[in-house]
Amino acid sequence: MIEIKNLTKTYNYKKSNAFVALKDVSLKIDDGELVAIIGKSGAGKSTLLHIIGCIDTFEQGTYTIDDVNVHKLSDKKLAGIRNEKVGIVMQDFALVEEYTVIENVKIPLYFSKKKKGNANALALAALEKVGIKELAKKPVNKLSGGQKQRVAIARAIVNNPSFILADEPTGALDTKTSAEIMELFKSLNSEGKTIIIITHDPGIADACKRKIEISDGKII
């Protein structure tokens, strides 16, 4: 479960050019939800994404993941939280183009403190879940955009994180492929996976079970 209470994020904190990006934000996302976070450009979606993903910090409020308060954790502990609790899917896929599909999917396992057993088996299981197991040995730079996004999703789930955080996951895809990727997210959610999608696409947002709208740094 994710819970944020009275969170405020200010860039250039205590400086003359300080900018408040998030203002007294509170939200709760239960295990197994499929949630869209929506808002116009500059509303604060990316800042909220970075905080939920433990990529950025904040100066006021609290943020807990599975009852762990992540505020003021050391960089090392935050890295551990990111690896074990958060699976991130980016709009531009963020894959290593020269690696094969399976090599990309295995990357989070190399940084995990948990004993993951056979990394190849875990990566293949993740690829099977997203429907591209047969592409395991293919170089990523030979894939289509939709295939790359499936690789990115497989990489996000290989560590069995508490939740998947997807940042505009269909933004670089055509309409047909976007629909296929959204169906994949819905399928993962039906299996119990918590999924949070940052999007400006009304169609993607409508496909989620709940929408959280942010405007000028506040939830409305």
PDB file of C-alpha atoms in Angstrom:
ATOM      1  CA  MET A   1       0.000   0.000   0.000  1.00  0.00           C
ATOM      2  CA  ILE A   2       1.136   3.529  -0.835  1.00  0.00           C
ATOM      3  CA  GLU A   3       0.198   6.433   1.409  1.00  0.00           C
ATOM      4  CA  ILE A   4       1.227  10.067   1.080  1.00  0.00           C
ATOM      5  CA  LYS A   5       0.175  12.637   3.673  1.00  0.00           C
ATOM      6  CA  ASN A   6       0.467  16.419   3.445  1.00  0.00           C
ATOM      7  CA  LEU A   7       3.446  16.236   1.118  1.00  0.00           C
ATOM      8  CA  THR A   8       5.098  19.400  -0.181  1.00  0.00           C
ATOM      9  CA  LYS A   9       7.955  19.469  -2.683  1.00  0.00           C
ATOM     10  CA  THR A  10       9.861  22.669  -3.397  1.00  0.00           C
ATOM     11  CA  TYR A  11      12.623  22.964  -5.941  1.00  0.00           C
ATOM     12  CA  ASN A  12      15.529  25.228  -4.897  1.00  0.00           C
ATOM     13  CA  TYR A  13      14.211  25.040  -1.340  1.00  0.00           C
ATOM     14  CA  LYS A  14      14.970  28.117   0.785  1.00  0.00           C
ATOM     15  CA  LYS A  15      16.485  29.937  -2.174  1.00  0.00           C
ATOM     16  CA  SER A  16      15.303  33.117  -3.876  1.00  0.00           C
ATOM     17  CA  ASN A  17      14.164  31.144  -6.921  1.00  0.00           C
ATOM     18  CA  ALA A  18      12.254  28.498  -4.928  1.00  0.00           C
ATOM     19  CA  PHE A  19       9.333  26.882  -6.759  1.00  0.00           C
ATOM     20  CA  VAL A  20       6.641  24.833  -5.002  1.00  0.00           C
ATOM     21  CA  ALA A  21       5.889  21.890  -7.316  1.00  0.00           C
ATOM     22  CA  LEU A  22       3.593  19.930  -4.980  1.00  0.00           C
ATOM     23  CA  LYS A  23       1.450  21.508  -2.278  1.00  0.00           C
ATOM     24  CA  ASP A  24       0.033  19.580   0.681  1.00  0.00           C
ATOM     25  CA  VAL A  25      -0.621  16.464  -1.404  1.00  0.00           C
ATOM     26  CA  SER A  26      -2.314  13.475   0.229  1.00  0.00           C
ATOM     27  CA  LEU A  27      -3.287  10.232  -1.482  1.00  0.00           C
ATOM     28  CA  LYS A  28      -3.667   6.544  -0.778  1.00  0.00           C
ATOM     29  CA  ILE A  29      -3.352   3.667  -3.251  1.00  0.00           C
ATOM     30  CA  ASP A  30      -4.301   0.230  -2.007  1.00  0.00           C
ATOM     31  CA  ASP A  31      -2.747  -3.037  -3.096  1.00  0.00           C
ATOM     32  CA  GLY A  32      -4.219  -4.313  -6.352  1.00  0.00           C
ATOM     33  CA  GLU A  33      -5.456  -0.966  -7.672  1.00  0.00           C
ATOM     34  CA  LEU A  34      -5.125   0.254 -11.260  1.00  0.00           C
ATOM     35  CA  VAL A  35      -4.833   4.030 -10.980  1.00  0.00           C
ATOM     36  CA  ALA A  36      -4.272   6.844 -13.475  1.00  0.00           C
ATOM     37  CA  ILE A  37      -2.642  10.084 -12.356  1.00  0.00           C
ATOM     38  CA  ILE A  38      -3.692  12.764 -14.807  1.00  0.00           C
ATOM     39  CA  GLY A  39      -3.102  16.465 -15.348  1.00  0.00           C
ATOM     40  CA  LYS A  40      -1.869  19.016 -17.832  1.00  0.00           C
ATOM     41  CA  SER A  41       1.791  19.599 -18.611  1.00  0.00           C
ATOM     42  CA  GLY A  42       3.409  21.339 -15.650  1.00  0.00           C
ATOM     43  CA  ALA A  43       0.707  20.207 -13.215  1.00  0.00           C
ATOM     44  CA  GLY A  44       3.163  18.244 -11.067  1.00  0.00           C
ATOM     45  CA  LYS A  45       2.707  14.732 -12.471  1.00  0.00           C
ATOM     46  CA  SER A  46       6.404  14.142 -13.111  1.00  0.00           C
ATOM     47  CA  THR A  47       7.385  15.449  -9.684  1.00  0.00           C
ATOM     48  CA  LEU A  48       4.840  13.156  -8.049  1.00  0.00           C
ATOM     49  CA  LEU A  49       6.104  10.242 -10.150  1.00  0.00           C
ATOM     50  CA  HIS A  50       9.696  10.871  -9.039  1.00  0.00           C
ATOM     51  CA  ILE A  51       8.633  10.909  -5.401  1.00  0.00           C
ATOM     52  CA  ILE A  52       6.443   7.791  -5.646  1.00  0.00           C
ATOM     53  CA  GLY A  53       9.332   6.055  -7.425  1.00  0.00           C
ATOM     54  CA  CYS A  54      11.788   7.122  -4.684  1.00  0.00           C
ATOM     55  CA  ILE A  55      13.824   9.003  -7.293  1.00  0.00           C
ATOM     56  CA  ASP A  56      13.354  12.382  -5.610  1.00  0.00           C
ATOM     57  CA  THR A  57      12.881  13.567  -2.025  1.00  0.00           C
ATOM     58  CA  PHE A  58      10.632  16.187  -0.420  1.00  0.00           C
ATOM     59  CA  GLU A  59      10.822  18.552   2.527  1.00  0.00           C
ATOM     60  CA  GLN A  60       7.417  18.205   4.215  1.00  0.00           C
ATOM     61  CA  GLY A  61       4.926  15.391   4.788  1.00  0.00           C
ATOM     62  CA  THR A  62       5.225  11.611   4.865  1.00  0.00           C
ATOM     63  CA  TYR A  63       5.383   8.840   2.291  1.00  0.00           C
ATOM     64  CA  THR A  64       5.088   5.150   3.167  1.00  0.00           C
ATOM     65  CA  ILE A  65       5.337   2.029   1.009  1.00  0.00           C
ATOM     66  CA  ASP A  66       4.121  -1.161   2.679  1.00  0.00           C
ATOM     67  CA  ASP A  67       4.370   0.641   6.052  1.00  0.00           C
ATOM     68  CA  VAL A  68       7.992   1.706   5.417  1.00  0.00           C
ATOM     69  CA  ASN A  69       8.453   5.468   5.822  1.00  0.00           C
ATOM     70  CA  VAL A  70      10.791   6.416   2.985  1.00  0.00           C
ATOM     71  CA  HIS A  71      11.248  10.041   4.011  1.00  0.00           C
ATOM     72  CA  LYS A  72      14.835  10.801   5.003  1.00  0.00           C
ATOM     73  CA  LEU A  73      16.097   7.301   4.235  1.00  0.00           C
ATOM     74  CA  SER A  74      19.727   7.145   3.133  1.00  0.00           C
ATOM     75  CA  ASP A  75      20.512   7.025  -0.575  1.00  0.00           C
ATOM     76  CA  LYS A  76      21.560   3.407  -0.180  1.00  0.00           C
ATOM     77  CA  LYS A  77      18.280   2.422   1.459  1.00  0.00           C
ATOM     78  CA  LEU A  78      16.275   4.363  -1.132  1.00  0.00           C
ATOM     79  CA  ALA A  79      18.113   2.464  -3.878  1.00  0.00           C
ATOM     80  CA  GLY A  80      17.083  -0.771  -2.177  1.00  0.00           C
ATOM     81  CA  ILE A  81      13.456   0.357  -2.021  1.00  0.00           C
ATOM     82  CA  ARG A  82      13.535   1.267  -5.733  1.00  0.00           C
ATOM     83  CA  ASN A  83      14.951  -2.134  -6.626  1.00  0.00           C
ATOM     84  CA  GLU A  84      12.693  -4.288  -4.475  1.00  0.00           C
ATOM     85  CA  LYS A  85       9.442  -2.332  -4.211  1.00  0.00           C
ATOM     86  CA  VAL A  86       9.123  -0.293  -7.422  1.00  0.00           C
ATOM     87  CA  GLY A  87       8.971  -1.377 -11.060  1.00  0.00           C
ATOM     88  CA  ILE A  88       9.266   1.604 -13.404  1.00  0.00           C
ATOM     89  CA  VAL A  89       8.200   1.742 -17.054  1.00  0.00           C
ATOM     90  CA  MET A  90       9.252   4.825 -19.017  1.00  0.00           C
ATOM     91  CA  GLN A  91       7.797   6.400 -22.167  1.00  0.00           C
ATOM     92  CA  ASP A  92      11.096   6.052 -24.042  1.00  0.00           C
ATOM     93  CA  PHE A  93      11.549   2.442 -22.798  1.00  0.00           C
ATOM     94  CA  ALA A  94      15.004   3.211 -21.250  1.00  0.00           C
ATOM     95  CA  LEU A  95      16.454  -0.055 -22.517  1.00  0.00           C
ATOM     96  CA  VAL A  96      20.076  -0.876 -23.350  1.00  0.00           C
ATOM     97  CA  GLU A  97      19.752  -1.058 -27.117  1.00  0.00           C
ATOM     98  CA  GLU A  98      22.868  -3.208 -27.640  1.00  0.00           C
ATOM     99  CA  TYR A  99      21.701  -5.846 -25.137  1.00  0.00           C
ATOM    100  CA  THR A 100      19.396  -8.714 -25.954  1.00  0.00           C
ATOM    101  CA  VAL A 101      15.854  -8.786 -24.617  1.00  0.00           C
ATOM    102  CA  ILE A 102      16.683 -11.181 -21.786  1.00  0.00           C
ATOM    103  CA  GLU A 103      19.812  -9.244 -20.828  1.00  0.00           C
ATOM    104  CA  ASN A 104      17.689  -6.113 -20.381  1.00  0.00           C
ATOM    105  CA  VAL A 105      15.090  -7.917 -18.288  1.00  0.00           C
ATOM    106  CA  LYS A 106      17.758  -9.369 -15.972  1.00  0.00           C
ATOM    107  CA  ILE A 107      19.262  -5.975 -15.073  1.00  0.00           C
ATOM    108  CA  PRO A 108      17.206  -5.408 -11.854  1.00  0.00           C
ATOM    109  CA  LEU A 109      18.215  -8.866 -10.598  1.00  0.00           C
ATOM    110  CA  TYR A 110      21.886  -7.887 -10.576  1.00  0.00           C
ATOM    111  CA  PHE A 111      21.182  -5.166  -8.003  1.00  0.00           C
ATOM    112  CA  SER A 112      18.860  -7.194  -5.790  1.00  0.00           C
ATOM    113  CA  LYS A 113      19.951  -8.281  -2.325  1.00  0.00           C
ATOM    114  CA  LYS A 114      17.431 -11.103  -2.325  1.00  0.00           C
ATOM    115  CA  LYS A 115      18.465 -14.501  -3.583  1.00  0.00           C
ATOM    116  CA  LYS A 116      16.642 -14.687  -6.871  1.00  0.00           C
ATOM    117  CA  GLY A 117      17.696 -18.183  -7.911  1.00  0.00           C
ATOM    118  CA  ASN A 118      18.093 -18.635 -11.637  1.00  0.00           C
ATOM    119  CA  ALA A 119      18.067 -15.187 -13.225  1.00  0.00           C
ATOM    120  CA  ASN A 120      17.453 -16.622 -16.686  1.00  0.00           C
ATOM    121  CA  ALA A 121      14.397 -18.536 -15.495  1.00  0.00           C
ATOM    122  CA  LEU A 122      12.965 -15.471 -13.759  1.00  0.00           C
ATOM    123  CA  ALA A 123      13.552 -13.284 -16.812  1.00  0.00           C
ATOM    124  CA  LEU A 124      11.972 -15.834 -19.134  1.00  0.00           C
ATOM    125  CA  ALA A 125       8.951 -16.100 -16.828  1.00  0.00           C
ATOM    126  CA  ALA A 126       8.535 -12.305 -16.959  1.00  0.00           C
ATOM    127  CA  LEU A 127       8.840 -12.335 -20.757  1.00  0.00           C
ATOM    128  CA  GLU A 128       6.259 -15.089 -20.997  1.00  0.00           C
ATOM    129  CA  LYS A 129       3.896 -12.997 -18.872  1.00  0.00           C
ATOM    130  CA  VAL A 130       4.145 -10.111 -21.346  1.00  0.00           C
ATOM    131  CA  GLY A 131       3.885 -12.409 -24.361  1.00  0.00           C
ATOM    132  CA  ILE A 132       7.346 -12.168 -25.954  1.00  0.00           C
ATOM    133  CA  LYS A 133       9.308 -15.101 -24.534  1.00  0.00           C
ATOM    134  CA  GLU A 134      10.255 -16.135 -28.076  1.00  0.00           C
ATOM    135  CA  LEU A 135      12.193 -12.861 -28.493  1.00  0.00           C
ATOM    136  CA  ALA A 136      14.478 -13.468 -25.490  1.00  0.00           C
ATOM    137  CA  LYS A 137      17.718 -13.640 -27.478  1.00  0.00           C
ATOM    138  CA  LYS A 138      16.887 -10.893 -29.970  1.00  0.00           C
ATOM    139  CA  PRO A 139      18.801  -7.570 -29.722  1.00  0.00           C
ATOM    140  CA  VAL A 140      16.572  -4.784 -28.463  1.00  0.00           C
ATOM    141  CA  ASN A 141      17.584  -2.517 -31.339  1.00  0.00           C
ATOM    142  CA  LYS A 142      15.818  -4.932 -33.701  1.00  0.00           C
ATOM    143  CA  LEU A 143      12.436  -4.622 -31.974  1.00  0.00           C
ATOM    144  CA  SER A 144       9.351  -2.528 -32.697  1.00  0.00           C
ATOM    145  CA  GLY A 145       8.175   0.136 -30.256  1.00  0.00           C
ATOM    146  CA  GLY A 146       5.450  -2.086 -28.855  1.00  0.00           C
ATOM    147  CA  GLN A 147       7.893  -4.969 -28.358  1.00  0.00           C
ATOM    148  CA  LYS A 148      10.332  -2.656 -26.591  1.00  0.00           C
ATOM    149  CA  GLN A 149       7.619  -1.524 -24.210  1.00  0.00           C
ATOM    150  CA  ARG A 150       6.798  -5.151 -23.418  1.00  0.00           C
ATOM    151  CA  VAL A 151      10.484  -5.701 -22.618  1.00  0.00           C
ATOM    152  CA  ALA A 152      10.378  -2.658 -20.339  1.00  0.00           C
ATOM    153  CA  ILE A 153       7.311  -4.054 -18.558  1.00  0.00           C
ATOM    154  CA  ALA A 154       8.962  -7.467 -18.172  1.00  0.00           C
ATOM    155  CA  ARG A 155      11.990  -5.756 -16.637  1.00  0.00           C
ATOM    156  CA  ALA A 156       9.681  -3.847 -14.277  1.00  0.00           C
ATOM    157  CA  ILE A 157       7.978  -7.018 -12.977  1.00  0.00           C
ATOM    158  CA  VAL A 158      10.963  -9.410 -12.848  1.00  0.00           C
ATOM    159  CA  ASN A 159      11.704  -8.520  -9.198  1.00  0.00           C
ATOM    160  CA  ASN A 160       8.022  -8.920  -8.235  1.00  0.00           C
ATOM    161  CA  PRO A 161       7.780  -5.312  -6.952  1.00  0.00           C
ATOM    162  CA  SER A 162       5.014  -3.964  -4.744  1.00  0.00           C
ATOM    163  CA  PHE A 163       3.789  -1.791  -7.592  1.00  0.00           C
ATOM    164  CA  ILE A 164       4.464  -0.775 -11.181  1.00  0.00           C
ATOM    165  CA  LEU A 165       4.844   2.929 -11.932  1.00  0.00           C
ATOM    166  CA  ALA A 166       4.369   3.705 -15.628  1.00  0.00           C
ATOM    167  CA  ASP A 167       5.262   7.151 -16.988  1.00  0.00           C
ATOM    168  CA  GLU A 168       3.297   7.902 -20.183  1.00  0.00           C
ATOM    169  CA  PRO A 169       3.826   4.258 -21.232  1.00  0.00           C
ATOM    170  CA  THR A 170       1.914   4.666 -24.502  1.00  0.00           C
ATOM    171  CA  GLY A 171       3.165   8.141 -25.412  1.00  0.00           C
ATOM    172  CA  ALA A 172       5.584   6.879 -28.072  1.00  0.00           C
ATOM    173  CA  LEU A 173       3.228   4.257 -29.519  1.00  0.00           C
ATOM    174  CA  ASP A 174       0.529   4.229 -32.177  1.00  0.00           C
ATOM    175  CA  THR A 175      -3.132   3.826 -31.240  1.00  0.00           C
ATOM    176  CA  LYS A 176      -3.331   0.077 -31.874  1.00  0.00           C
ATOM    177  CA  THR A 177      -0.132  -0.695 -29.973  1.00  0.00           C
ATOM    178  CA  SER A 178      -1.184   1.624 -27.134  1.00  0.00           C
ATOM    179  CA  ALA A 179      -4.393  -0.362 -26.735  1.00  0.00           C
ATOM    180  CA  GLU A 180      -2.407  -3.625 -26.646  1.00  0.00           C
ATOM    181  CA  ILE A 181      -0.061  -2.277 -23.959  1.00  0.00           C
ATOM    182  CA  MET A 182      -3.016  -1.059 -21.901  1.00  0.00           C
ATOM    183  CA  GLU A 183      -4.608  -4.505 -22.139  1.00  0.00           C
ATOM    184  CA  LEU A 184      -1.341  -5.955 -20.840  1.00  0.00           C
ATOM    185  CA  PHE A 185      -1.421  -3.620 -17.839  1.00  0.00           C
ATOM    186  CA  LYS A 186      -5.041  -4.593 -17.185  1.00  0.00           C
ATOM    187  CA  SER A 187      -4.098  -8.271 -17.366  1.00  0.00           C
ATOM    188  CA  LEU A 188      -1.267  -7.786 -14.853  1.00  0.00           C
ATOM    189  CA  ASN A 189      -3.655  -5.876 -12.611  1.00  0.00           C
ATOM    190  CA  SER A 190      -6.212  -8.697 -12.805  1.00  0.00           C
ATOM    191  CA  GLU A 191      -3.509 -10.957 -11.361  1.00  0.00           C
ATOM    192  CA  GLY A 192      -3.224  -8.647  -8.356  1.00  0.00           C
ATOM    193  CA  LYS A 193      -0.422  -6.304  -9.404  1.00  0.00           C
ATOM    194  CA  THR A 194      -0.759  -2.676  -8.284  1.00  0.00           C
ATOM    195  CA  ILE A 195      -0.287  -0.345 -11.256  1.00  0.00           C
ATOM    196  CA  ILE A 196      -0.033   3.456 -11.325  1.00  0.00           C
ATOM    197  CA  ILE A 197      -0.058   5.120 -14.741  1.00  0.00           C
ATOM    198  CA  ILE A 198       0.976   8.729 -15.267  1.00  0.00           C
ATOM    199  CA  THR A 199      -0.821   9.895 -18.416  1.00  0.00           C
ATOM    200  CA  HIS A 200      -2.325  12.805 -20.291  1.00  0.00           C
ATOM    201  CA  ASP A 201      -4.243  10.422 -22.586  1.00  0.00           C
ATOM    202  CA  PRO A 202      -7.968  10.418 -21.641  1.00  0.00           C
ATOM    203  CA  GLY A 203      -8.453   6.976 -23.207  1.00  0.00           C
ATOM    204  CA  ILE A 204      -5.708   5.412 -21.090  1.00  0.00           C
ATOM    205  CA  ALA A 205      -7.025   7.154 -17.976  1.00  0.00           C
ATOM    206  CA  ASP A 206     -10.580   5.951 -18.645  1.00  0.00           C
ATOM    207  CA  ALA A 207      -9.305   2.367 -18.859  1.00  0.00           C
ATOM    208  CA  CYS A 208      -8.065   2.588 -15.268  1.00  0.00           C
ATOM    209  CA  LYS A 209     -10.280   1.883 -12.291  1.00  0.00           C
ATOM    210  CA  ARG A 210      -9.570   5.202 -10.586  1.00  0.00           C
ATOM    211  CA  LYS A 211      -8.291   8.604 -11.662  1.00  0.00           C
ATOM    212  CA  ILE A 212      -6.338  11.061  -9.522  1.00  0.00           C
ATOM    213  CA  GLU A 213      -6.167  14.518 -11.084  1.00  0.00           C
ATOM    214  CA  ILE A 214      -3.421  16.973 -10.246  1.00  0.00           C
ATOM    215  CA  SER A 215      -3.394  20.671 -11.120  1.00  0.00           C
ATOM    216  CA  ASP A 216      -0.892  23.357 -10.098  1.00  0.00           C
ATOM    217  CA  GLY A 217       0.729  20.947  -7.660  1.00  0.00           C
ATOM    218  CA  LYS A 218      -2.496  20.015  -5.878  1.00  0.00           C
ATOM    219  CA  ILE A 219      -4.842  17.053  -6.098  1.00  0.00           C
ATOM    220  CA  ILE A 220      -8.271  18.237  -7.189  1.00  0.00           C
TER     221      ILE A 220
END
